[in-house]
Short mmCIF file of C-alpha atoms and ligand atoms in Angstrom, two decimals:
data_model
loop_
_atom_site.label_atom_id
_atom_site.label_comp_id
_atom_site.label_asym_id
_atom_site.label_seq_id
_atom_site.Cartn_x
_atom_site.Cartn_y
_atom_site.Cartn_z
CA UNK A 171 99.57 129.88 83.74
CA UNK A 172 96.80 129.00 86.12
CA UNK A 173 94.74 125.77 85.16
CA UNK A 174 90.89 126.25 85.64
CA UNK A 175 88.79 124.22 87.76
CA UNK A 176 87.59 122.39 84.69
CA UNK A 177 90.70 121.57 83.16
CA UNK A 178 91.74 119.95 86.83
CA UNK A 179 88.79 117.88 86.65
CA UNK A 180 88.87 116.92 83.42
CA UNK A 181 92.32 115.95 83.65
CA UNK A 182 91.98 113.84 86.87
CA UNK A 183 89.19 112.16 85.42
CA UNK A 184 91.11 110.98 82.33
CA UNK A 185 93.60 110.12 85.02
CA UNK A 186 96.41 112.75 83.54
CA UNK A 187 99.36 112.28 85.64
CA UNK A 188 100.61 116.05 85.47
CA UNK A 189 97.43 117.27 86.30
CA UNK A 190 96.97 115.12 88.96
CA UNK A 191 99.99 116.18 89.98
CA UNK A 192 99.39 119.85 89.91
CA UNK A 193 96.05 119.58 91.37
CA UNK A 194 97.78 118.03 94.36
CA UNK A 195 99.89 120.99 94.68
CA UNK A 196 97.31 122.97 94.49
CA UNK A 197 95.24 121.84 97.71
CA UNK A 198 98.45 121.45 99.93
CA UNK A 199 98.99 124.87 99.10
CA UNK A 200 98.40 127.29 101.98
CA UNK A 201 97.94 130.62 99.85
CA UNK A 202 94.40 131.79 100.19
CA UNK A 203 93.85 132.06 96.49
CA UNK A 204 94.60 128.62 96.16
CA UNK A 205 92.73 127.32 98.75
CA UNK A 206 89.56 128.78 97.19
CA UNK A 207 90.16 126.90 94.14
CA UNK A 208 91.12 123.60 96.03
CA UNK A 209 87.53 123.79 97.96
CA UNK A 210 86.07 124.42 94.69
CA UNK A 211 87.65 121.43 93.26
CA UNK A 212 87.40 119.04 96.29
CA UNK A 213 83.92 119.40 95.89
CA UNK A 214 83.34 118.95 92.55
CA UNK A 215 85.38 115.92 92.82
CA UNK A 216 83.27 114.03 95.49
CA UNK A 217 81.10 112.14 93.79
CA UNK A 218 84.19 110.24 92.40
CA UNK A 219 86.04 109.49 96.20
CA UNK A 220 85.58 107.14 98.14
CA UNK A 221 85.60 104.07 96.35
CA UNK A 222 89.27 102.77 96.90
CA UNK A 223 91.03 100.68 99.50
CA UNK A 224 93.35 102.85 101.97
CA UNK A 225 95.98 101.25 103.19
CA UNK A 226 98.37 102.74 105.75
CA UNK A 227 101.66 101.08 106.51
CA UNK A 228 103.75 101.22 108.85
CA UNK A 229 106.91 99.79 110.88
CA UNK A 230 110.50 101.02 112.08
CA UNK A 231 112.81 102.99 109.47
CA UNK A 232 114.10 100.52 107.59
CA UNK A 233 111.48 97.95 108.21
CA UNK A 234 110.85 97.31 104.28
CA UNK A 235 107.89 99.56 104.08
CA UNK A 236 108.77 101.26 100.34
CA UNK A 237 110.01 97.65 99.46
CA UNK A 238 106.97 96.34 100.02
CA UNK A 239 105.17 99.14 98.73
CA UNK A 240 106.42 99.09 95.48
CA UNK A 241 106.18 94.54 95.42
CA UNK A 242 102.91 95.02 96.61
CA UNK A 243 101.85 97.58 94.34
CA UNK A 244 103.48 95.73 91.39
CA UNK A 245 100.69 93.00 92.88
CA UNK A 246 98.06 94.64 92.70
CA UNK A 247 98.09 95.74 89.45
CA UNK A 248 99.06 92.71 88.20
CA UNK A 249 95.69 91.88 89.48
CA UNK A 250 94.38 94.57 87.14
CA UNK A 251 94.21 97.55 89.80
CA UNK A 252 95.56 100.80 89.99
CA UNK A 253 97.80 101.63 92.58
CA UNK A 254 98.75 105.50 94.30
CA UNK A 255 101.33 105.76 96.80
CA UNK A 256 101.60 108.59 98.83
CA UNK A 257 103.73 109.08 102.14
CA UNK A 258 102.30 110.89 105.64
CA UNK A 259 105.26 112.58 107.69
CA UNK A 260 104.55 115.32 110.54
CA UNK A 261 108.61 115.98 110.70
CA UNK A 262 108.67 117.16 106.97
CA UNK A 263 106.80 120.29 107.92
CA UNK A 264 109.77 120.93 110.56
CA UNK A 265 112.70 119.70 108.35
CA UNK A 266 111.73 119.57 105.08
CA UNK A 267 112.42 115.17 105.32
CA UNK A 268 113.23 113.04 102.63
CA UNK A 269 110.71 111.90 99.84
CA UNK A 270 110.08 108.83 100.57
CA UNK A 271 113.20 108.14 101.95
CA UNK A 272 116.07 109.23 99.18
CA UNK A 273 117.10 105.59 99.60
CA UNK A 274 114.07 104.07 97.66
CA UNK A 275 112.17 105.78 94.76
CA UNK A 276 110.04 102.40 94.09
CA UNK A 277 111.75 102.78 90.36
CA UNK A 278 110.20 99.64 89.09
CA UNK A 279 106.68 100.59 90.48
CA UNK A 280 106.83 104.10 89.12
CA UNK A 281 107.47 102.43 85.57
CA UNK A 282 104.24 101.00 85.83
CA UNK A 283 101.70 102.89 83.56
CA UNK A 284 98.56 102.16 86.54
CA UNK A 285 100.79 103.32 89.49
CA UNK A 286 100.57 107.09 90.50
CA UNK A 287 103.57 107.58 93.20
CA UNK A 288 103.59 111.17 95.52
CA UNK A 289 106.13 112.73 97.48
CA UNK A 290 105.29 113.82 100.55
CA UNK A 291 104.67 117.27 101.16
CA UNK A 292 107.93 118.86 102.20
CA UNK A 293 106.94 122.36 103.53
CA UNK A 294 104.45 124.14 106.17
CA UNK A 295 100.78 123.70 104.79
CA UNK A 296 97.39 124.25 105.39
CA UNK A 297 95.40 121.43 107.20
CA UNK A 298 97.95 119.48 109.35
CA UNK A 299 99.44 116.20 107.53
CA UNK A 300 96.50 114.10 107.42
CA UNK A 301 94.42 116.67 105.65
CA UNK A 302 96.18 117.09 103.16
CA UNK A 303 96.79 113.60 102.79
CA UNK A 304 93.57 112.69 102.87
CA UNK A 305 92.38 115.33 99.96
CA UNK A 306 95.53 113.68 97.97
CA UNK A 307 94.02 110.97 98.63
CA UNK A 308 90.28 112.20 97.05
CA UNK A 309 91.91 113.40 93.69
CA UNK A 310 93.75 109.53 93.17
CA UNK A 311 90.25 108.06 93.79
CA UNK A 312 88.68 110.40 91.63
CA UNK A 313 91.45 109.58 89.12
CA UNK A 314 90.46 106.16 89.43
CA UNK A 315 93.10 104.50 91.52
CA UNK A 316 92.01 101.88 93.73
CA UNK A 317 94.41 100.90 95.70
CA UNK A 318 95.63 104.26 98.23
CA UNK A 319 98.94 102.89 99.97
CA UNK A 320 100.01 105.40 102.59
CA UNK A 321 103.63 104.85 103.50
CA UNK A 322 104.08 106.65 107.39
CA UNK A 323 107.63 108.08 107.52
CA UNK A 324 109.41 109.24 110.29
CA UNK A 325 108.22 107.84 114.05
CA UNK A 326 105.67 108.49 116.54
CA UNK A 327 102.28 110.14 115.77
CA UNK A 328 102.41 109.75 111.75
CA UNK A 329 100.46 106.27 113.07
CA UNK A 330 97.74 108.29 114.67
CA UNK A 331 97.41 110.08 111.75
CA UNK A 332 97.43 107.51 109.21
CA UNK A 333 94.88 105.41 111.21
CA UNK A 334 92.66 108.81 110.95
CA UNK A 335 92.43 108.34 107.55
CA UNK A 336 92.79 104.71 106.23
CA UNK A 337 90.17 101.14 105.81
CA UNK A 338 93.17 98.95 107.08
CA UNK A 339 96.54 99.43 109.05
CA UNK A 340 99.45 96.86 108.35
CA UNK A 341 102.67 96.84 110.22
CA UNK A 342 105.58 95.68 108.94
CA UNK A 343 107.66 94.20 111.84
CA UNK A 344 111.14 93.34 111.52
CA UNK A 345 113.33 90.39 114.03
CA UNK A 346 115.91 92.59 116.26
CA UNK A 347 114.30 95.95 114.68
CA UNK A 348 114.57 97.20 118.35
CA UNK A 349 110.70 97.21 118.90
CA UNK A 350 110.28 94.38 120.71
CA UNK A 351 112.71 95.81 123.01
CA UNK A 352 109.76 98.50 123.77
CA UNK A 353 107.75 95.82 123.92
CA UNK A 354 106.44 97.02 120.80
CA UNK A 355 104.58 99.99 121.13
CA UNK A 356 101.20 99.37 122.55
CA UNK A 357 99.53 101.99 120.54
CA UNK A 358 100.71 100.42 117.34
CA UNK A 359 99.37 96.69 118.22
CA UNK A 360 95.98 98.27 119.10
CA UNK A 361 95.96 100.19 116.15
CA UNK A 362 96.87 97.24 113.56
CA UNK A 363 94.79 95.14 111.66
CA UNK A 364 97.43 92.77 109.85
CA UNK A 365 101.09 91.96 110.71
CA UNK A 366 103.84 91.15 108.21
CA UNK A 367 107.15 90.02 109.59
CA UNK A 368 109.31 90.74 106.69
CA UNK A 369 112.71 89.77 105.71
CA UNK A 370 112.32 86.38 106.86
CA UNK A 371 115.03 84.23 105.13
CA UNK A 372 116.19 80.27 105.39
CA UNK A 373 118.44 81.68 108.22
CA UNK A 374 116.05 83.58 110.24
CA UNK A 375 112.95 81.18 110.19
CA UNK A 376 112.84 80.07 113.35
CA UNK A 377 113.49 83.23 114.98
CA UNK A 378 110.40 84.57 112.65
CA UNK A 379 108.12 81.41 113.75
CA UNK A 380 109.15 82.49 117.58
CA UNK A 381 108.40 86.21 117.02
CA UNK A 382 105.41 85.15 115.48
CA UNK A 383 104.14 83.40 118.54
CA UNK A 384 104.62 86.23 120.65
CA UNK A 385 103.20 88.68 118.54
CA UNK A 386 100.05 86.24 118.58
CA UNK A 387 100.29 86.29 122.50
CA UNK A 388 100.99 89.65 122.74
CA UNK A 389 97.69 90.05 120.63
CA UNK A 390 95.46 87.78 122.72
CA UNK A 391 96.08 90.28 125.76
CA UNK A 392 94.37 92.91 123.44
CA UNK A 393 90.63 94.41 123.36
CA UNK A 394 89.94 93.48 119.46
CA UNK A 395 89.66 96.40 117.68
CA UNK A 396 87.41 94.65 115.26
CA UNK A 397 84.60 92.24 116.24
CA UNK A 398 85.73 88.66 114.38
CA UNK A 399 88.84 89.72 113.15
CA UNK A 400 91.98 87.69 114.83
CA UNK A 401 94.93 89.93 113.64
CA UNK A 402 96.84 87.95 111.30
CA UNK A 403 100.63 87.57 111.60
CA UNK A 404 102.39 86.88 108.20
CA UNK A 405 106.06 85.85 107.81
CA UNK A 406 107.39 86.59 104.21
CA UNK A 407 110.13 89.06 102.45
CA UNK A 408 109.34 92.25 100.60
CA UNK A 409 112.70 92.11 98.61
CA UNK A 410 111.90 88.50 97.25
CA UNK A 411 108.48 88.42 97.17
CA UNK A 412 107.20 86.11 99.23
CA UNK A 413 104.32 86.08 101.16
CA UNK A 414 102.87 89.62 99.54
CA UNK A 415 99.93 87.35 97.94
CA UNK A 416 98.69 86.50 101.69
CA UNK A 417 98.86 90.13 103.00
CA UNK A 418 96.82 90.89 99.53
CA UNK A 419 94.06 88.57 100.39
CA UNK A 420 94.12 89.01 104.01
CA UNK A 421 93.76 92.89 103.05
CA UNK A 422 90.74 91.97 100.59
CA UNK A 423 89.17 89.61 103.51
CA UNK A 424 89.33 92.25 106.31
CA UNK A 425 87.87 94.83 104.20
CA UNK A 426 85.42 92.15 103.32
CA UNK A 427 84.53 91.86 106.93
CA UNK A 428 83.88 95.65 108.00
CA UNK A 429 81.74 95.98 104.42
CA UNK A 430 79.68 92.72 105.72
CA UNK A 431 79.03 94.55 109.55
CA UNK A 432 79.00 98.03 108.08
CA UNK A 433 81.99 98.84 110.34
CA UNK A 434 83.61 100.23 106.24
CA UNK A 435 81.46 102.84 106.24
CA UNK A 436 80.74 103.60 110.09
CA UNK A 437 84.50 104.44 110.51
CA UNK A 438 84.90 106.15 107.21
CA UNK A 439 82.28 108.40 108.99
CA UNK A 440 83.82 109.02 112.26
CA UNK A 441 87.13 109.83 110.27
CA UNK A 442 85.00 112.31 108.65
CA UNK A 443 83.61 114.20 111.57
CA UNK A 444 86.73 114.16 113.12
CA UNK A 445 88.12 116.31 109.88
CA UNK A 446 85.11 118.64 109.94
CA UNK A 447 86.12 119.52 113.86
CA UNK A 448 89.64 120.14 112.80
CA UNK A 449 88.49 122.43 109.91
CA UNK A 450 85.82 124.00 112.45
CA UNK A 451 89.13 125.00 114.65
CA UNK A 452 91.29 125.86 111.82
CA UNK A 453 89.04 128.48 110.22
CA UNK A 454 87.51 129.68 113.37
CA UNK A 455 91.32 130.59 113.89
CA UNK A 456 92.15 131.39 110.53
CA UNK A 457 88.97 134.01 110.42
CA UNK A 458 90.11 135.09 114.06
CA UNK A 459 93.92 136.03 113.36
CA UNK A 460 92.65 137.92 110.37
CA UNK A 461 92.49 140.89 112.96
CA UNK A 462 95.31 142.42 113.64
CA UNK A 463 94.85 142.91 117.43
CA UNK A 464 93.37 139.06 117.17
CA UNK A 465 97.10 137.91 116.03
CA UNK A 466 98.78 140.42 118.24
CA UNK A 467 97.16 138.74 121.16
CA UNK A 468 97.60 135.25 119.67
CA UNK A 469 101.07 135.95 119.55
CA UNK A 470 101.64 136.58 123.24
CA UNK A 471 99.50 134.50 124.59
CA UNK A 472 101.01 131.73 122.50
CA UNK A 473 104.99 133.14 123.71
CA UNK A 474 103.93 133.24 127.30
CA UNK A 475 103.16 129.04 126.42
CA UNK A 476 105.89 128.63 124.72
CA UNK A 477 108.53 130.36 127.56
CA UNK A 478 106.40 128.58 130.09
CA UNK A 479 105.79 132.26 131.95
CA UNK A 480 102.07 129.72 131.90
CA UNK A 481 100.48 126.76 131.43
CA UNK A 482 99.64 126.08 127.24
CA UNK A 483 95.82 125.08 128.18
CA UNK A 484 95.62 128.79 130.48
CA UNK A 485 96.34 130.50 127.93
CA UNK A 486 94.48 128.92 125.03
CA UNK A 487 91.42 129.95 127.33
CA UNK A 488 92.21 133.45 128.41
CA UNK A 489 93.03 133.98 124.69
CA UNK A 490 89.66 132.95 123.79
CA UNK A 491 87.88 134.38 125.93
CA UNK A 492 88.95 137.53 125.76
CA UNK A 493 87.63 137.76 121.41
CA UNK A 494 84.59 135.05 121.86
CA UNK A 495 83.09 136.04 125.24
CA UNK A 496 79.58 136.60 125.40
CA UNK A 497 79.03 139.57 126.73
N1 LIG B 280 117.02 90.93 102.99
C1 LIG B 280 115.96 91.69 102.84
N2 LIG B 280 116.09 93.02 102.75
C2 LIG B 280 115.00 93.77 102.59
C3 LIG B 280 113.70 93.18 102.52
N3 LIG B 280 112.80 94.19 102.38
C4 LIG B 280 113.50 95.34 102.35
N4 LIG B 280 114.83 95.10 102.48
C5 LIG B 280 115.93 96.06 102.48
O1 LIG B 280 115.86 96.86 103.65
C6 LIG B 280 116.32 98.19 103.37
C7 LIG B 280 115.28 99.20 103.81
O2 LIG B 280 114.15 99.04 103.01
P1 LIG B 280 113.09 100.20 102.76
O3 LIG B 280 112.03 99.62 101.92
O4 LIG B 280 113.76 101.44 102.29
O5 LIG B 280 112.57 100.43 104.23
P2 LIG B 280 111.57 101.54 104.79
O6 LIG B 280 110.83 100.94 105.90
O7 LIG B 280 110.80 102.13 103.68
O8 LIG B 280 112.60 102.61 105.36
P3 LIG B 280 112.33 104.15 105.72
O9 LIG B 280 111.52 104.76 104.61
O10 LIG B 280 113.69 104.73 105.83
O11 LIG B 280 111.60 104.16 107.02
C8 LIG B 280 116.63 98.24 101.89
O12 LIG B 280 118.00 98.06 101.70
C9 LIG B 280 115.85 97.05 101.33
O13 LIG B 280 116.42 96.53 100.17
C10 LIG B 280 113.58 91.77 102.61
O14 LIG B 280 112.50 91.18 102.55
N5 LIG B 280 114.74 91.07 102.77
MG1 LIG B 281 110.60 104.12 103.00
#
């Protein structure tokens, strides 16, 4: 039975898990009909957004990422917040990946009556990943949650993305994970805003104190990405615990710091104009192909890429031009 725009809002505003739930379904879905109502509802919901911390996480598989998701989150609440998880992975449109890794379903966190935990989208949808992320993302803040962690699965540009739409990035670095051997990826350091060497043990501590000292090095070499803020470098264990109640405040001071020099809401903004240009090229498209010649043509021109018979960026244009040109 479909669920009016009313009953959606309602619902998310008395912070009904099911509904919230379905109303997430609803805007990742990429049927037209839907759509309609998601816009509806996305803008209803506005005046309630934008009010929680986003966190994006992320580090190596296995680094400890849902481990430390589900401690922290346990954390935070216990600090009388409420806590969503949700996960951003570009490969799950391609092969339908894992929720959240099978591996860790953050049981004890799910138990929690002021934790809201989502699955990340697991087919082809509307809006590219961190669209539909982010509008996740507005229905938990509506719902009241105010703590977003965004757990980045799979490798590559899921950190692009998640940077796109979160207040603070923390990277979860692991001794011997294999990324120092890339020297750890450039774009990641420049990206990050706190580090958190995790499963640090009795046995390891010296190795973690050296890593630690390189990562500051490392660190010093790079343009700060915020004025006054010295990355941090924490050494603790997601599994036992330790050390979450530094990242927590270190999150709380950093955010502190953009709200102070009005950096909070000055990249909150650019993050938004960025969206609006991906929605201006997603409708103009969408609007486009809804001609049958229009897709006909898109579909060659986009072949002819794709077999390399030409260059990706000729084509775009000649496909262009030949529906847009003024004539
Ligand atoms: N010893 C130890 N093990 C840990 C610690 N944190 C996490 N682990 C273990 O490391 C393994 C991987 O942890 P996950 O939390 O699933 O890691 P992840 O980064 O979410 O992994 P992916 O989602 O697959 O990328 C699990 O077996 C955890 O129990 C820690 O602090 N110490
Ligand atoms: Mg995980």
């Amino acid at each position: 039975m479909k669920i009016s725009t009313e009953d959606f809002i309602n619902g998310i505003k008395s912070g009904n898990k099911r509904l919230i739930a379905k109303a997430i379904t609803l805007v990742e879905s990429i049927k037209p009909e839907h759509r309609n109502q998601a816009e509806e509802l996305l803008k209803q919901i506005l005046p309630l957004t934008g009010k929680s911390i986003r966190v994006g996480i992320t580090g190596v598989p296995g680094a400890g990422k849902s481990t430390f998701i589900e401690n922290f989150g346990r954390l935070a609440i216990l600090n009388g917040k409420k806590v969503a998880v949700l996960a951003i992975d570009p490969s799950s449109a391609i092969n339908k990946g894992s929720i959240l890794g099978d591996k860790t379903r953050m049981e004890e966190l799910a138990k929690e009556e002021n934790a809201f935990i989502r699955p990340s989208p697991s087919s082809g949808f509307l809006g590219g990943v961190a669209n539909t992320t982010f509008e996740t993302m507005m229905i938990c803040e509506a719902a009241g949650y105010d703590y977003i962690l965004i757990e980045t699965v799979g490798v590559g540009q899921s950190e692009v993305l998640v940077s796109d739409i979160t207040d603070v990035f923390l990277f979860l670095k692991i001794i011997g994970g294999g990324d120092e051997l890339q020297g750890i990826k450039r774009g990641i350091m420049e990206m990050v805003d706190v580090i958190f060497i995790n499963k640090v043990e009795e046995s390891n501590l010296q190795k973690a104190k050296n890593t630690k000292l390189e990562l500051k090095r490392a660190l010093d070499f790079l343009p700060s990405k915020e004025k006054d803020w010295k990355v941090p470098v924490l050494l603790g264990s997601a599994l036992n615990n330790i050390g979450l109640n530094e990242v927590y405040q270190k999150i709380d001071d950093f955010i502190s710091l953009k709200k102070k020099t009005n950096r909070f809401e000055e990249v909150r903004t650019q993050q938004s104009e960025k969206r609006f240009e991906y929605w201006v090229q997603e409708y103009i498209l969408a609007m486009m192909k809804k001609n049958d010649s229009v897709e006909e043509a898109y579909i060659q021109h986009k072949k002819n890429a794709s077999d390399l018979i030409s260059n990706p960026s000729t084509e775009a244009k000649l496909f262009v031009e030949k529906f847009l040109k003024k004539n």
